GROMACS .gro file of C-alpha atoms in nm:
model
  162
    1SER     CA    1  11.312   4.190  14.405
    2PHE     CA    2  11.173   4.498  14.231
    3LEU     CA    3  11.361   4.784  14.074
    4GLN     CA    4  11.301   5.138  14.184
    5GLY     CA    5  11.012   5.285  13.985
    6SER     CA    6  10.836   4.949  13.939
    7LYS     CA    7  10.456   4.967  13.939
    8LEU     CA    8  10.247   4.711  14.122
    9GLU     CA    9   9.884   4.679  14.208
   10ILE     CA   10   9.858   4.599  14.578
   11PRO     CA   11   9.566   4.597  14.821
   12LEU     CA   12   9.480   4.919  15.000
   13TRP     CA   13   9.562   4.775  15.344
   14LEU     CA   14   9.914   4.684  15.227
   15ALA     CA   15   9.968   5.025  15.065
   16LYS     CA   16   9.862   5.193  15.391
   17GLY     CA   17  10.107   4.975  15.583
   18LEU     CA   18  10.400   5.048  15.351
   19HIS     CA   19  10.329   5.416  15.298
   20ASP     CA   20  10.567   5.629  15.500
   21SER     CA   21  10.609   5.992  15.398
   22LYS     CA   22  10.960   6.009  15.550
   23ARG     CA   23  11.119   5.693  15.405
   24ARG     CA   24  10.936   5.696  15.070
   25ILE     CA   25  10.916   5.316  15.043
   26ILE     CA   26  10.623   5.349  14.804
   27SER     CA   27  10.430   5.622  14.634
   28VAL     CA   28  10.063   5.578  14.554
   29GLU     CA   29   9.912   5.652  14.215
   30LEU     CA   30   9.542   5.729  14.206
   31PRO     CA   31   9.321   5.470  14.039
   32LYS     CA   32   9.181   5.591  13.707
   33ILE     CA   33   8.826   5.645  13.837
   34TYR     CA   34   8.952   5.914  14.076
   35ARG     CA   35   9.154   6.104  13.815
   36GLU     CA   36   9.055   6.425  13.642
   37ALA     CA   37   8.908   6.265  13.327
   38TRP     CA   38   8.663   6.061  13.533
   39ARG     CA   39   8.577   6.356  13.754
   40THR     CA   40   8.470   6.535  13.437
   41VAL     CA   41   8.244   6.242  13.343
   42PHE     CA   42   8.089   6.238  13.690
   43SER     CA   43   8.027   6.611  13.687
   44ALA     CA   44   7.863   6.591  13.341
   45ASP     CA   45   7.607   6.327  13.441
   46ALA     CA   46   7.675   6.123  13.752
   47ASN     CA   47   7.363   5.912  13.701
   48VAL     CA   48   7.493   5.734  13.392
   49VAL     CA   49   7.808   5.599  13.557
   50ASP     CA   50   7.811   5.233  13.660
   51LEU     CA   51   7.983   5.280  13.996
   52HIS     CA   52   7.956   4.914  14.089
   53LYS     CA   53   8.155   4.816  13.781
   54MET     CA   54   8.412   5.091  13.839
   55GLY     CA   55   8.450   5.009  14.208
   56PRO     CA   56   8.183   4.864  14.436
   57TYR     CA   57   8.307   5.079  14.726
   58TYR     CA   58   8.365   5.401  14.531
   59TYR     CA   59   8.289   5.646  14.814
   60GLY     CA   60   8.460   5.449  15.091
   61PHE     CA   61   8.770   5.378  14.887
   62GLY     CA   62   8.790   5.739  14.774
   63SER     CA   63   8.789   5.859  15.133
   64GLN     CA   64   9.071   5.613  15.216
   65LEU     CA   65   9.285   5.769  14.943
   66LEU     CA   66   9.300   6.084  15.155
   67ASN     CA   67   9.545   5.895  15.382
   68PHE     CA   68   9.813   5.920  15.114
   69GLU     CA   69  10.012   6.229  15.034
   70ASN     CA   70  10.016   6.264  14.659
   71PRO     CA   71  10.340   6.443  14.567
   72GLU     CA   72  10.242   6.550  14.215
   73ASN     CA   73   9.922   6.728  14.312
   74PRO     CA   74   9.804   6.759  14.673
   75GLU     CA   75   9.477   6.913  14.554
   76ILE     CA   76   9.368   6.587  14.391
   77ALA     CA   77   9.251   6.445  14.723
   78GLN     CA   78   9.039   6.752  14.798
   79THR     CA   79   8.897   6.752  14.447
   80ASP     CA   80   8.818   6.381  14.471
   81CYS     CA   81   8.642   6.434  14.801
   82LEU     CA   82   8.439   6.717  14.649
   83CYS     CA   83   8.373   6.512  14.334
   84SER     CA   84   8.258   6.216  14.544
   85LEU     CA   85   8.020   6.440  14.736
   86GLN     CA   86   7.882   6.594  14.417
   87THR     CA   87   7.845   6.249  14.261
   88PHE     CA   88   7.668   6.119  14.570
   89VAL     CA   89   7.429   6.415  14.587
   90ALA     CA   90   7.351   6.391  14.214
   91ARG     CA   91   7.268   6.020  14.247
   92PHE     CA   92   7.101   6.025  14.591
   93ARG     CA   93   6.765   6.166  14.484
   94ARG     CA   94   6.732   5.922  14.196
   95ILE     CA   95   6.819   5.631  14.425
   96MET     CA   96   6.562   5.731  14.687
   97ASP     CA   97   6.295   5.804  14.424
   98SER     CA   98   6.343   5.466  14.260
   99SER     CA   99   6.342   5.287  14.597
  100GLN     CA  100   6.010   5.452  14.685
  101ASN     CA  101   5.849   5.373  14.349
  102ALA     CA  102   5.942   5.006  14.322
  103TYR     CA  103   5.691   4.818  14.536
  104ASN     CA  104   5.685   4.439  14.487
  105GLU     CA  105   5.907   4.467  14.179
  106ASP     CA  106   6.233   4.307  14.076
  107THR     CA  107   6.486   4.576  14.168
  108SER     CA  108   6.801   4.399  14.046
  109ALA     CA  109   6.828   4.624  13.739
  110LEU     CA  110   6.783   4.936  13.955
  111VAL     CA  111   7.067   4.848  14.193
  112ALA     CA  112   7.309   4.692  13.942
  113ARG     CA  113   7.493   5.021  13.878
  114LEU     CA  114   7.508   5.134  14.242
  115ASP     CA  115   7.805   5.115  14.473
  116GLU     CA  116   7.760   4.935  14.807
  117LEU     CA  117   7.673   5.250  15.005
  118GLU     CA  118   7.409   5.341  14.747
  119ARG     CA  119   7.272   4.986  14.756
  120ALA     CA  120   7.237   5.011  15.134
  121LEU     CA  121   7.047   5.341  15.094
  122PHE     CA  122   6.822   5.183  14.834
  123GLN     CA  123   6.744   4.896  15.075
  124VAL     CA  124   6.661   5.145  15.352
  125GLY     CA  125   6.421   5.321  15.115
  126GLN     CA  126   6.264   4.988  15.018
  127LYS     CA  127   6.222   4.888  15.384
  128GLY     CA  128   6.053   5.220  15.459
  129LEU     CA  129   5.818   5.174  15.165
  130ASN     CA  130   5.735   4.816  15.262
  131ASP     CA  131   5.680   4.910  15.628
  132PHE     CA  132   5.448   5.194  15.522
  133GLN     CA  133   5.252   4.966  15.288
  134CYS     CA  134   5.209   4.711  15.571
  135TRP     CA  135   5.093   4.983  15.810
  136GLU     CA  136   4.852   5.123  15.550
  137LYS     CA  137   4.697   4.778  15.504
  138GLY     CA  138   4.662   4.736  15.881
  139GLN     CA  139   4.929   4.466  15.891
  140ALA     CA  140   5.150   4.653  16.135
  141SER     CA  141   5.053   4.656  16.499
  142GLN     CA  142   5.219   4.985  16.587
  143ILE     CA  143   5.445   5.254  16.450
  144THR     CA  144   5.784   5.275  16.618
  145ALA     CA  145   6.046   5.547  16.601
  146SER     CA  146   6.346   5.473  16.383
  147SER     CA  147   6.675   5.388  16.548
  148LEU     CA  148   6.818   5.717  16.415
  149VAL     CA  149   6.554   5.916  16.602
  150GLN     CA  150   6.599   5.709  16.917
  151ASN     CA  151   6.978   5.750  16.912
  152TYR     CA  152   6.945   6.124  16.845
  153GLY     CA  153   6.727   6.161  17.155
  154LYS     CA  154   6.978   5.966  17.366
  155ARG     CA  155   7.267   6.177  17.236
  156LYS     CA  156   7.082   6.499  17.323
  157LEU     CA  157   7.017   6.375  17.677
  158THR     CA  158   7.384   6.287  17.734
  159GLU     CA  159   7.490   6.630  17.601
  160VAL     CA  160   7.257   6.797  17.851
  161ASP     CA  161   7.380   6.577  18.137
  162GLY     CA  162   7.749   6.632  18.053
   0.00000   0.00000   0.00000
């Protein structure tokens, strides 16, 4: 059994299950990468931070922290959300630029510092570049609309119908 005030590292899913604002079974402390000192580092130069090392699901995990009421400072969650957005925006352009300028290259060094969401974006950029290069060389039979464009058109039609 644990004494009151004991600190444990537990998985997020378990913390979400045990967290109850009325009974106060547990309180959740923010991981260090979401605290003020790290937010300062991210705001100084988000591109130098190795997000994968700090947490491979930085953005997704940060958004899950908003499920917990933090008694010492309720503004931390809002600041973290804003910091995550600023970090993402600061890194997004560099990620897309590097994905568009790395044709037939080893990209392992480029993606090593990215979190999983950023890695997925990099792969989308790489696929777009590769598809364009194939089309330019006459290796693609036809150009097709992306699934995003197709789904957007379907959504518009259902909004008009409804």
